[in-house]
Short mmCIF file of C-alpha atoms and ligand atoms in Angstrom, two decimals:
data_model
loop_
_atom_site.label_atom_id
_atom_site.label_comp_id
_atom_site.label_asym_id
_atom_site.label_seq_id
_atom_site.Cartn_x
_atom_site.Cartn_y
_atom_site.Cartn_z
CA UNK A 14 -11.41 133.86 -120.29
CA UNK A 15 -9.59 130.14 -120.33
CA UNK A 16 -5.81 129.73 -119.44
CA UNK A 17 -5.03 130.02 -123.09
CA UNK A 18 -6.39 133.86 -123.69
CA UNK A 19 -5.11 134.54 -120.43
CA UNK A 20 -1.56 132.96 -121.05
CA UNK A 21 -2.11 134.77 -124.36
CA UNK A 22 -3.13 138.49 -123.23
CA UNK A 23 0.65 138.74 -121.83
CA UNK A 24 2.49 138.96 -125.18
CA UNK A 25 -0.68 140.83 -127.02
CA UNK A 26 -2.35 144.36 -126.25
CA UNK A 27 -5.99 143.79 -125.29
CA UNK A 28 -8.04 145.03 -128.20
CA UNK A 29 -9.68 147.91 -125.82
CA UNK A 30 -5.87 149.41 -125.14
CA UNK A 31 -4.82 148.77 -129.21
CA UNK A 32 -7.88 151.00 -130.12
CA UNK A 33 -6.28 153.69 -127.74
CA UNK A 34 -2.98 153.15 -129.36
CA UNK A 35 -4.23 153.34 -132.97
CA UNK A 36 -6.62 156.27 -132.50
CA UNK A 37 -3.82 157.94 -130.63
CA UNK A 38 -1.46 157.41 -133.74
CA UNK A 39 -4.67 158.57 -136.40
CA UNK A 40 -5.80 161.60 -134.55
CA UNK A 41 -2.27 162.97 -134.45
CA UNK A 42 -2.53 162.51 -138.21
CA UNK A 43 -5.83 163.90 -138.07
CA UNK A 44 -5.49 167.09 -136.60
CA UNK A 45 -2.13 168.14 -137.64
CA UNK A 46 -2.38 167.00 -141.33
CA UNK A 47 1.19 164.38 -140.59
CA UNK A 48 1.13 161.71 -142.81
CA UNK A 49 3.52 158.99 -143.25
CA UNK A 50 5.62 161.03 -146.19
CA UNK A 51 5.69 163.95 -144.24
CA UNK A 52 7.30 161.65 -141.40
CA UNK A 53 10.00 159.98 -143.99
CA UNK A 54 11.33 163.48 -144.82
CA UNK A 55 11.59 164.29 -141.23
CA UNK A 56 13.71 161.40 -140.17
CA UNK A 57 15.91 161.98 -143.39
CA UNK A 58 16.35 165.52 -141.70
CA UNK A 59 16.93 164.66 -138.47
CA UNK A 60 19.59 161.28 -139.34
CA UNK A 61 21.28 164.38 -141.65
CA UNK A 62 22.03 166.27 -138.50
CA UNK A 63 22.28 164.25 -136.05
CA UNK A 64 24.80 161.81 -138.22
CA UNK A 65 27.38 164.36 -138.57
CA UNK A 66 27.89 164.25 -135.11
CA UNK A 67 26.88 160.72 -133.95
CA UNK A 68 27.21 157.39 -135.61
CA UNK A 69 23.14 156.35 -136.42
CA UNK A 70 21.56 153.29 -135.88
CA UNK A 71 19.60 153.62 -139.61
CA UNK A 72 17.96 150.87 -139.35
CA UNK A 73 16.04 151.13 -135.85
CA UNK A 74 15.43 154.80 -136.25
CA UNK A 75 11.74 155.41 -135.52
CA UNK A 76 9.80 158.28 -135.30
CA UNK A 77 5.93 158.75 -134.48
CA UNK A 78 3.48 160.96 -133.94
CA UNK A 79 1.69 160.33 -130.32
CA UNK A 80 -0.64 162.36 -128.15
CA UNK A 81 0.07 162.53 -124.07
CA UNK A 82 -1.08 164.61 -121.72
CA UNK A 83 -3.03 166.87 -124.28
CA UNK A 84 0.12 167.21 -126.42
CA UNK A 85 0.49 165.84 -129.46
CA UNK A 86 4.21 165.00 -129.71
CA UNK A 87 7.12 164.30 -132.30
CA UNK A 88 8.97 161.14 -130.72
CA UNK A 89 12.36 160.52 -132.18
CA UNK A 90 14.38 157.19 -131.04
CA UNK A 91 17.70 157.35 -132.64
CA UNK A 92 19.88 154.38 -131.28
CA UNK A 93 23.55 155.27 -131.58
CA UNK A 94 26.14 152.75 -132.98
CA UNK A 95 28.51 151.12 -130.63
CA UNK A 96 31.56 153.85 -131.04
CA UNK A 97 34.75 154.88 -129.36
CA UNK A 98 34.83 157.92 -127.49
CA UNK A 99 38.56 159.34 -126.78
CA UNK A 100 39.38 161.79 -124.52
CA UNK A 101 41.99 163.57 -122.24
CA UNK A 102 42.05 163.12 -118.70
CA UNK A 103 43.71 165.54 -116.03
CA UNK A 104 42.84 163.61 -112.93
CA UNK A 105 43.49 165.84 -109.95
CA UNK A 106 45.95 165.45 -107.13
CA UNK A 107 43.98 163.66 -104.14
CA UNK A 108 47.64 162.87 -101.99
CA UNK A 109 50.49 160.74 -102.10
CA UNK A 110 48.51 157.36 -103.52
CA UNK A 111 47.49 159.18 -106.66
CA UNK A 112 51.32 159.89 -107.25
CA UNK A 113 51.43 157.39 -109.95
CA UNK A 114 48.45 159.27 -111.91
CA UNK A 115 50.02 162.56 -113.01
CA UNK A 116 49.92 164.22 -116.07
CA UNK A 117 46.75 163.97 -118.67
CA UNK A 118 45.80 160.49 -119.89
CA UNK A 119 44.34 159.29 -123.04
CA UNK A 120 41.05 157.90 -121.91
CA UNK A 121 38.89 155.02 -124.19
CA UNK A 122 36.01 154.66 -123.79
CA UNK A 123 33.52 151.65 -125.61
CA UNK A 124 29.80 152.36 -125.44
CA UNK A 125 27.78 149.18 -125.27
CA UNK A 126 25.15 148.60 -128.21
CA UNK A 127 22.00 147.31 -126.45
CA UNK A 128 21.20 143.54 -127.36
CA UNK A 129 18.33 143.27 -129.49
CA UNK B 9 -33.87 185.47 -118.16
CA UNK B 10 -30.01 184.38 -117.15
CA UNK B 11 -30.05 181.61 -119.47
CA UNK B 12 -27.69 178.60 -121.25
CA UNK B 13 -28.06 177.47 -124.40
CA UNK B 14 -25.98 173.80 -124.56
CA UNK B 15 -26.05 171.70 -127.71
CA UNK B 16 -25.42 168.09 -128.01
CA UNK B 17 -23.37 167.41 -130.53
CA UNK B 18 -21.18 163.91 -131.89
CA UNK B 19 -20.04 163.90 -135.32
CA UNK B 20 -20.73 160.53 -135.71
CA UNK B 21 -24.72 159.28 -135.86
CA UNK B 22 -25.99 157.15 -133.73
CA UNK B 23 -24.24 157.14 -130.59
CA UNK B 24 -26.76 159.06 -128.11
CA UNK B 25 -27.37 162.41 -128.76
CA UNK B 26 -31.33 162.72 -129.18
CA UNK B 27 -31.05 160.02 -125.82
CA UNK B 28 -29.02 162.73 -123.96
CA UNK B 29 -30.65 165.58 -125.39
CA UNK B 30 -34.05 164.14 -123.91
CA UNK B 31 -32.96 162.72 -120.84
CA UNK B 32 -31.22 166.06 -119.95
CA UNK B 33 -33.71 168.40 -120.53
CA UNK B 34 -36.25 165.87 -118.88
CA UNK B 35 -33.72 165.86 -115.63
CA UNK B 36 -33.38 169.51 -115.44
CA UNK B 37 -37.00 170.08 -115.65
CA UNK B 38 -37.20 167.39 -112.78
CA UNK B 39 -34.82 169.76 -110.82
CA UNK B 40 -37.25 172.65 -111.57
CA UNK B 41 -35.76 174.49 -114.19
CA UNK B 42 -37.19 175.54 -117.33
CA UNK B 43 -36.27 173.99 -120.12
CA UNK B 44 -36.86 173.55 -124.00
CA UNK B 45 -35.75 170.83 -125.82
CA UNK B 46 -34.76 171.80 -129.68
CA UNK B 47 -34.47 168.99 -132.22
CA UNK B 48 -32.01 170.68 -135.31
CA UNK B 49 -31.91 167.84 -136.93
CA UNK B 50 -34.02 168.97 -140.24
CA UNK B 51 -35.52 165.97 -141.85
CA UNK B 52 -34.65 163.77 -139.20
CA UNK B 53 -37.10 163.83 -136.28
CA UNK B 54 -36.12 162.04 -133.68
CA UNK B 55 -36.26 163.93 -130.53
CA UNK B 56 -40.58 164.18 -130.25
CA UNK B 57 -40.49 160.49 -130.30
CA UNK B 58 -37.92 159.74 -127.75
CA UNK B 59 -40.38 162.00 -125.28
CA UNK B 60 -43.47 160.66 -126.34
CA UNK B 61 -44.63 163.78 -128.28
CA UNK B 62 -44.66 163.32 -131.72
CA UNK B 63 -48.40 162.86 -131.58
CA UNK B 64 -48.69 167.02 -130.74
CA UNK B 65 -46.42 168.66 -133.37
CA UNK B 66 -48.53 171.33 -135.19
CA UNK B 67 -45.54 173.68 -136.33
CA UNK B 68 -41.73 173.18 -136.41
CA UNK B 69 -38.44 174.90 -136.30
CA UNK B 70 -38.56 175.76 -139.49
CA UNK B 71 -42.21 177.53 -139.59
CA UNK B 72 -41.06 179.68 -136.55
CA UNK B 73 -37.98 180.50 -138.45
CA UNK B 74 -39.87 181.77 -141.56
CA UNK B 75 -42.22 183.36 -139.88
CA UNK B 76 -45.35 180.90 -140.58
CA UNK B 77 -46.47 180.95 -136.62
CA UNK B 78 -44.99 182.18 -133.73
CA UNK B 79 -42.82 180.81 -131.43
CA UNK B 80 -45.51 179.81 -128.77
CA UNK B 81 -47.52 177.80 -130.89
CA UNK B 82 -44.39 176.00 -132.09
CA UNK B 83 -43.61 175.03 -129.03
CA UNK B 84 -45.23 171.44 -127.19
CA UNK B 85 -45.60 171.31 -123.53
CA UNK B 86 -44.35 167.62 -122.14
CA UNK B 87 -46.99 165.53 -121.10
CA UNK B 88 -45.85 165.85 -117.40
CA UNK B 89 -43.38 168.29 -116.65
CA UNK B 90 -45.02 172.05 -116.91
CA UNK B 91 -41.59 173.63 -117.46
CA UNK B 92 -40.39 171.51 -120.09
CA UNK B 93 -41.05 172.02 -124.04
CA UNK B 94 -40.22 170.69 -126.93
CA UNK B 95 -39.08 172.42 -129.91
CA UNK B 96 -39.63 169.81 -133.35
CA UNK B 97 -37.82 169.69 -136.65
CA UNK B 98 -39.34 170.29 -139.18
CA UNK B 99 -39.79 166.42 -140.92
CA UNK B 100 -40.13 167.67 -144.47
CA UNK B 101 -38.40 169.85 -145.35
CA UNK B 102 -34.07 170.03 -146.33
CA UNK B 103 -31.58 170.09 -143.91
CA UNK B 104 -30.48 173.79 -145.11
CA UNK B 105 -33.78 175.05 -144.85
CA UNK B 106 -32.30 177.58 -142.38
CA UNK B 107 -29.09 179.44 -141.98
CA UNK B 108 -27.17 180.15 -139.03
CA UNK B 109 -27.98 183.75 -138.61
CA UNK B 110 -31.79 182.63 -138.20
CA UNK B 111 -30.52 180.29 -135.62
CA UNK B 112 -28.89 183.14 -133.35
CA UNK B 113 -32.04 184.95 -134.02
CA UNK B 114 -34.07 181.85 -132.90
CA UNK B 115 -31.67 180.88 -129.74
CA UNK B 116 -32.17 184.87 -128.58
CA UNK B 117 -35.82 184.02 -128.67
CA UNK B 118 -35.41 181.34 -126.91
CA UNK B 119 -33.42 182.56 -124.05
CA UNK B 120 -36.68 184.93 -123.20
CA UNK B 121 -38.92 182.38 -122.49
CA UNK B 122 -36.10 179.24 -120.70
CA UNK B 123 -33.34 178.66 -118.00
CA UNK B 124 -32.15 175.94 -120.40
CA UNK B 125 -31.75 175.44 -124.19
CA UNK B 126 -30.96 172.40 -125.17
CA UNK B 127 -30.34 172.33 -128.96
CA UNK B 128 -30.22 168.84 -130.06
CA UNK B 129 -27.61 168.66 -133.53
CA UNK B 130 -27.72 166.37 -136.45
CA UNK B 131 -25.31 164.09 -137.33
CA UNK B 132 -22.39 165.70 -139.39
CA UNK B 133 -19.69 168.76 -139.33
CA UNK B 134 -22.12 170.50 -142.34
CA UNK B 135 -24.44 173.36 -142.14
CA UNK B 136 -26.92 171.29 -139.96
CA UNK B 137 -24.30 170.92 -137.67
CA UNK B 138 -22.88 174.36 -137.38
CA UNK B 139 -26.56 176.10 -137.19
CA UNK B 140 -27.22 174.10 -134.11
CA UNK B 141 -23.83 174.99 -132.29
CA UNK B 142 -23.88 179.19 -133.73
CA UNK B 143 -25.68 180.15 -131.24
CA UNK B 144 -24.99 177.56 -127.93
CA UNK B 145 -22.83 178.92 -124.73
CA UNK B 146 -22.10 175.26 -124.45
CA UNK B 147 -21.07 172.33 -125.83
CA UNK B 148 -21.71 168.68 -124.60
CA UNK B 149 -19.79 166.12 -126.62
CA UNK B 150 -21.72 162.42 -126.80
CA UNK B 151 -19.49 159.69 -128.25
CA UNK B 152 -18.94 155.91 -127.56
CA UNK B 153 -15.70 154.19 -126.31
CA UNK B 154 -14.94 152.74 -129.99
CA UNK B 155 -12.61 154.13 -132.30
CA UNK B 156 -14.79 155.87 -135.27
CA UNK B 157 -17.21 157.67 -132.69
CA UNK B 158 -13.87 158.79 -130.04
CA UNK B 159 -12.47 159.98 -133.80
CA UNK B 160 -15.46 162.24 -135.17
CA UNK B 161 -15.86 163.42 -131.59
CA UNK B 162 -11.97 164.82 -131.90
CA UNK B 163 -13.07 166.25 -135.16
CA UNK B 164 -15.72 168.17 -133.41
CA UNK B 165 -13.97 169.25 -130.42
CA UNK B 166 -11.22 171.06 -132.94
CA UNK B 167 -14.56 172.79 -135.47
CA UNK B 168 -16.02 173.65 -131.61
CA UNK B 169 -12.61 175.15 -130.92
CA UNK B 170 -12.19 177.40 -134.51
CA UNK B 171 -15.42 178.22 -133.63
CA UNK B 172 -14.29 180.25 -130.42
CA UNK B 173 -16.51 178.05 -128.42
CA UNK B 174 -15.26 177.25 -124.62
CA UNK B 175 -14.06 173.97 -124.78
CA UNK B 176 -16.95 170.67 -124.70
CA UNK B 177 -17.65 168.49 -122.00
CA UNK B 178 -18.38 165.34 -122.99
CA UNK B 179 -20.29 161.99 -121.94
CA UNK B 180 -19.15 159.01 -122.71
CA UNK B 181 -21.95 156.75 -123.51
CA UNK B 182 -22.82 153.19 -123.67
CA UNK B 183 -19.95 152.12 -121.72
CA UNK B 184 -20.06 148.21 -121.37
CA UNK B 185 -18.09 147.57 -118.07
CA UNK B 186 -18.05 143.80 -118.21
CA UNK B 187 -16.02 144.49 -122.25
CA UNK B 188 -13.93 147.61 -120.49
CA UNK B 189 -13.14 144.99 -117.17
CA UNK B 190 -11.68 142.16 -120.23
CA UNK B 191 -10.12 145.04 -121.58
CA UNK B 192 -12.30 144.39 -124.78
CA UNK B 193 -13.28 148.13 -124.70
CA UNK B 194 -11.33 151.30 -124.25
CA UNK B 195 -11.96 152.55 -120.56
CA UNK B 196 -13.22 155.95 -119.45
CA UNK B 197 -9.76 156.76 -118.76
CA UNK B 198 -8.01 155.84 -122.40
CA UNK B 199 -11.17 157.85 -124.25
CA UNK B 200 -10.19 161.20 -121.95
CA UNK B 201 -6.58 160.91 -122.61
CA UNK B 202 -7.08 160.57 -126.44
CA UNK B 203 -9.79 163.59 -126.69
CA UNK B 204 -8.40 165.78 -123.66
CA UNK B 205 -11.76 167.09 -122.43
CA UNK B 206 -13.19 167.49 -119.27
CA UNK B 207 -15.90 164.77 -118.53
CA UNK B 208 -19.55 165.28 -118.22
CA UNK B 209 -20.94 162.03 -117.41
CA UNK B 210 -20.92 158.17 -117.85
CA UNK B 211 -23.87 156.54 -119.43
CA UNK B 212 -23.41 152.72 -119.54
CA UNK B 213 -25.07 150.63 -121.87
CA UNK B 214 -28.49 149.50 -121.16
CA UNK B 215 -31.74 148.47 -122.17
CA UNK B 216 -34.20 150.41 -119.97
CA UNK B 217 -33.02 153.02 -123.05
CA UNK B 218 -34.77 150.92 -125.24
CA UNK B 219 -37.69 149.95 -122.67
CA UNK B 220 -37.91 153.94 -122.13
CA UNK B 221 -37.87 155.03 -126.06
CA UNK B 222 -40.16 152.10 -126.64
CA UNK B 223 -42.66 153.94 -124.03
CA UNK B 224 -41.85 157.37 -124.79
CA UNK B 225 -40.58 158.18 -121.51
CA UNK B 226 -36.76 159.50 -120.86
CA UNK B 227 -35.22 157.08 -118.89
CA UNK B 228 -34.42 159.46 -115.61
CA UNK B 229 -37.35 158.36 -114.74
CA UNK B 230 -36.80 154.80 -114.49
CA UNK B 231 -35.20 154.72 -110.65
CA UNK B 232 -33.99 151.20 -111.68
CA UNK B 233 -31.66 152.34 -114.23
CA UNK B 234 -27.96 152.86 -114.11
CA UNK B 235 -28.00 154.97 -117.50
CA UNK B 236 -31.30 157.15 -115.90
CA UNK B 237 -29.16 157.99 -112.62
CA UNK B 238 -25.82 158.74 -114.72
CA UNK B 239 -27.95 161.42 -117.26
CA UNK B 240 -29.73 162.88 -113.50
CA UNK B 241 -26.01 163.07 -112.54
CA UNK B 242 -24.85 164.99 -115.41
CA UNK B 243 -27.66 167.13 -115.14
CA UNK B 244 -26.72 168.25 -111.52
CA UNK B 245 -23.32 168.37 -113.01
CA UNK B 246 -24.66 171.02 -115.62
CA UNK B 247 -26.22 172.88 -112.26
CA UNK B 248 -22.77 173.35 -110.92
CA UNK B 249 -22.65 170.09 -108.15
CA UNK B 250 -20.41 168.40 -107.49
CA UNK B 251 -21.33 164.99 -107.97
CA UNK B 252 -18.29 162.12 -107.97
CA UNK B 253 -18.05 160.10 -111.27
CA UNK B 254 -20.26 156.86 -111.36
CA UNK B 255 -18.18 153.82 -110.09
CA UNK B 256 -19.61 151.40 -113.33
CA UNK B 257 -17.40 148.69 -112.41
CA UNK B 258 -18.58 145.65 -110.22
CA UNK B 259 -16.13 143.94 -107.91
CA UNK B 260 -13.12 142.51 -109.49
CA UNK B 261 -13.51 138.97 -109.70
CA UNK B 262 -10.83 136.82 -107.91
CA UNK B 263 -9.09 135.73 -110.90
CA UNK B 264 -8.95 139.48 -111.97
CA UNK B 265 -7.33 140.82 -108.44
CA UNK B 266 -4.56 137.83 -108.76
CA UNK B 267 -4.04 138.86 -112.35
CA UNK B 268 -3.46 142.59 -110.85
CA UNK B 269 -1.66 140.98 -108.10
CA UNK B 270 1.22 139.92 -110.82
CA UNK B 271 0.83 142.83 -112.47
CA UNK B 272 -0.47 142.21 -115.73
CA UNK B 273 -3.86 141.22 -117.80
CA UNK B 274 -6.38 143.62 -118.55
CA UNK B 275 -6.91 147.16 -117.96
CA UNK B 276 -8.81 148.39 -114.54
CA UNK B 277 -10.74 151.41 -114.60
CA UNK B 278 -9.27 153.60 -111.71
CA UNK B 279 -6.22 151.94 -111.37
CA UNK B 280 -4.59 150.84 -114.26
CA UNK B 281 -2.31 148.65 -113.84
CA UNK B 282 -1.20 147.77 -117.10
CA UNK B 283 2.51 146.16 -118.04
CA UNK B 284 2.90 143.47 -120.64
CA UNK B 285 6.07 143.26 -122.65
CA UNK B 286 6.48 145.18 -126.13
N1 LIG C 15 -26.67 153.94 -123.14
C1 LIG C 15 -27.43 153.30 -124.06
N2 LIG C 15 -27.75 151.99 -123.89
C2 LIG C 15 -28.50 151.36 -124.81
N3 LIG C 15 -28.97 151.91 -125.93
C3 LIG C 15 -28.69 153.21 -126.18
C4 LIG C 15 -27.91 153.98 -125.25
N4 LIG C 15 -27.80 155.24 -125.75
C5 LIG C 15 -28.47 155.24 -126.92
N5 LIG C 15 -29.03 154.04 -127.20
C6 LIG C 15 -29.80 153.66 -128.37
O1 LIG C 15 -29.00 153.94 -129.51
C7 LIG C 15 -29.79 154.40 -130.58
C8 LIG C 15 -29.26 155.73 -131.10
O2 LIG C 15 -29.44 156.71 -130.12
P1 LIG C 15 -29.81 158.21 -130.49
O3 LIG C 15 -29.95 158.96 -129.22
O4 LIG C 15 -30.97 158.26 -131.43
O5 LIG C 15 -28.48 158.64 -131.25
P2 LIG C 15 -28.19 159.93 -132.16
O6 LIG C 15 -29.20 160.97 -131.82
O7 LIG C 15 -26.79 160.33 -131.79
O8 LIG C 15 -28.27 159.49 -133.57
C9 LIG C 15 -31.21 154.50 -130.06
O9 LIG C 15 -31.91 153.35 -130.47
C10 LIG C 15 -31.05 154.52 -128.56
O10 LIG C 15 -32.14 153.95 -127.90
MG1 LIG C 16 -30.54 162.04 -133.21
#
């Protein structure tokens, strides 16, 4: 293997582990009859629900069919939208420095949208 | 007679089943059991050849089935192990000559006479292929670490399983270590994960086969081969010992441990140590 390859084989599988990864992916579809369609209506399913309660990513949704540890498995990654989350705060009484802090407070909160 | 009848079975053609099915039966009639040898594979007869026999066939599978002779004339003694016979296909005639209840019938015969049935399948998930697993105890998967063969043999392990067969064993054969250690090749380790079976044996790839086909003489006898020691080892395997998995791979070369070292590059059978950026 020269520099190059080996420079190379950190960005790209090795073809020995992308045959694992693709016959992971086909026997899934093999043995439980899941093909792509069947995967499209499932997402549109699961953004229904889970929108009504979370603001979706759409666009970076992905869901696969993989095999681990004998199981074949569903996976679901549903990145949430950078949202505001609001809610009341009682702190409790700790002594005479939290005097300041009585009574419920409206508490904002920003979630961070990872950098892609 | 407490016997086991265990057919070798792939899917996928090609990849080493007549080779195990020989070197198998040839290993567990070194151990001193006895054994026949059954090639199903109807119009296809391999399995004579690969023991240096095919000079002796009178009758076949088929003529015992039918009724032509009886079983004892069918069968041909090996040339030097008295406990071992073969069992030939019949060369002429169609693949759905027989039907599986004739194959019960025949592998109840059998288990008179032997310790061991070995019932050597065709290629295929069709009739040929279910007559020769009806009537087995056991299965023993073959396939090789590339994608179509690891994807039949899944096939087969789930027709084994609606079969209510116990689950297969398999051995994974012509491993190339030198393509597994580039990570060229899927490694012993990614082939189990994908298929989820309990392992039988290693075979690696190598040309004594050939040498040894070429001859007519399984190669467990060849002391010199890696592939004749790994089908001896599944064969104590099959007689219950516990016998640790071959260690195929040579010495990582410097460049490889530094590569390891950092923590990426190609996968390492045993530990794999395996991290480069998505
Ligand atoms: N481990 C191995 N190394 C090298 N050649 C092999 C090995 N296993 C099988 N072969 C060769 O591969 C070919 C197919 O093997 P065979 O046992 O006839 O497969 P099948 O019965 O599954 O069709 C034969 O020429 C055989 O000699
Ligand atoms: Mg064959």
């Amino acid at each position: 293997m020269s520099m190059l390859d080996f420079m190379a084989s950190r960005k790209r599988p090795r073809p020995g582990e992308l045959a694992k990864e693709r016959l992971k992916v086909v026997l899934v579809q093999d043995r439980v009859k899941v093909n792509p369609e069947l995967l499209e209506q499932i997402k549109a399913d699961l953004l229904r629900v889970i929108s009504e309660r979370l603001e979706v990513d759409e666009q970076h949704v992905e869901i696969t069919m993989t095999r681990e540890d004998r199981w074949d498995k569903l996976q679901a990654a549903v990145p949430i939208k950078r949202q505001k989350i609001t809610f009341e705060w009682d702190p409790p009484y700790y002594g005479p420095s939290a005097e300041g802090l009585q009574g419920p407070l409206q508490v904002e909160v920003e979630r961070e949208e990872p950098s892609s | 007679m407490d016997s086991r009848v265990i057919t070798i079975t792939s899917g996928k053609g090609g990849v080493g089943k007549t080779t195990t099915t020989a070197n198998l039966g040839t290993a567990l009639a070194m151990q001193g059991k006895k054994v026949v040898v059954v090639d199903s594979d109807i119009g296809l007869r391999n399995l004579d050849a690969v023991l240096g026999l095919e000079n002796r066939i009178v009758y076949d599978l088929v003529d015992v089935v039918e009724g032509q002779c009886r079983l004892r004339q069918a069968l041909i003694k090996d040339k030097r192990l008295p406990e071992l016979y073969l069992l030939p296909a019949a060369q002429t005639r169609d693949k759905n000559a027989i039907n599986s209840v004739q194959m019960v019938q025949l592998c109840q015969q059998l288990r008179q006479e032997f310790e061991f049935v070995l019932i050597d399948s065709p290629a295929g998930i069709e009739q040929g292929f279910r007559n020769a697993i009806v009537g087995a105890d056991e299965i023993i998967i073959v396939t090789n670490p590339e994608m179509a063969s690891v994807r039949d043999a899944d096939r087969i392990i789930g027709l084994v399983e609606a079969a209510g067969k116990p689950e297969p064993r398999l051995i994974l054969n012509r491993l190339r270590p030198d393509m597994v250690r580039r990570g060229d090749m899927m490694d012993v380790a990614d082939v189990l994960e994908v298929l989820g079976i309990d392992l039988l044996g290693i075979v690696p790839e190598d040309e004594l086969i050939i040498v040894a086909t070429n001859k007519g003489e399984p190669v467990v006898y060849d002391k010199r081969s890696r592939a004749g020691q790994a089908f001896m080892n599944a064969a104590l395997r099959i007689l219950g010992e516990e016998i640790p998995l071959e260690e195929l791979m040579e010495a990582p070369t410097l460049m490889e441990r530094l590569r390891r070292l950092v923590g990426f590059g190609p996968a390492v059978i045993g530990k794999r140590t395996r991290s480069w950026p998505s």
